[in-house]
């Protein structure tokens, strides 16, 4: 079985498909169950504020994430790797190709929000009239948002803790397990969000889960789905159309969506994010995906 340069295992990881699915389900349930540990198990008094409540959840999410990483490393038998950097690479945690991992998924994901951008720009122009007034208004709003974000615990939840811990558990830990369990790439893309729904919810998150799983499998860099996750949390649901824009938002959305699907595979080509493959097109060599 081919492995990328520098990633040498003492022995190939062996895990059955049933065991991989059971481990993924257990991690999904544990990710939610541990959130109730402070009051149910540790018998802490009820939180007196939203900040205290979320701080406890941040700590619980960190514990769940660490436990999932340790469990995955044990199941895949990567403890004997000579370099921790190689072990982290199994989870898509890498320091190479950082510019590609940040810029390309951000630009690709933004195409789906072309209608949202048009609607927001249209609103700004109609509110402030254009020219220097728009520029000053945008700068003031950005400065106010940054200042408020630093102290806002919900910002930390939506843009830092949730994206990082959810992608680490539901993508970085589960995808290697499923790949090593013998599941095909297409199966994993549609299967992985099911485990996420066990821990979180259905609906829009399933669609994003397909996309995030696709990003990690194609690129092998955990930053890619994290960046997409943060951006989607900031933007919310894409704007399909808006009566205020006189059809401009709808045209932008359709054009952006077409461009998104047209660029989806070229923009996520493994060659853009990896230096060598050793005759394998996947990101860590545990699968035989062609």
Coordinates of C-alpha atoms in Angstrom, one line a residue, residues 14-24 177-183 191 195:
X14 CA -5.9 -2.8 10.2
X15 CA -9.6 -2.0 11.1
X16 CA -12.8 -3.5 9.8
X17 CA -15.6 -1.5 8.3
X18 CA -17.9 -2.4 11.2
X19 CA -15.3 -1.3 13.7
X20 CA -14.7 2.0 11.8
X21 CA -18.4 2.8 11.8
X22 CA -18.9 1.9 15.4
X23 CA -15.9 4.1 16.4
X24 CA -17.4 7.0 14.4
X177 CA -11.1 5.5 10.1
X178 CA -13.6 5.1 7.2
X179 CA -10.9 5.1 4.6
X180 CA -8.9 2.4 6.5
X181 CA -12.2 0.5 7.0
X182 CA -12.3 0.0 3.2
X183 CA -15.1 2.5 2.3
X191 CA -21.9 8.7 5.0
X195 CA -22.5 10.8 12.1

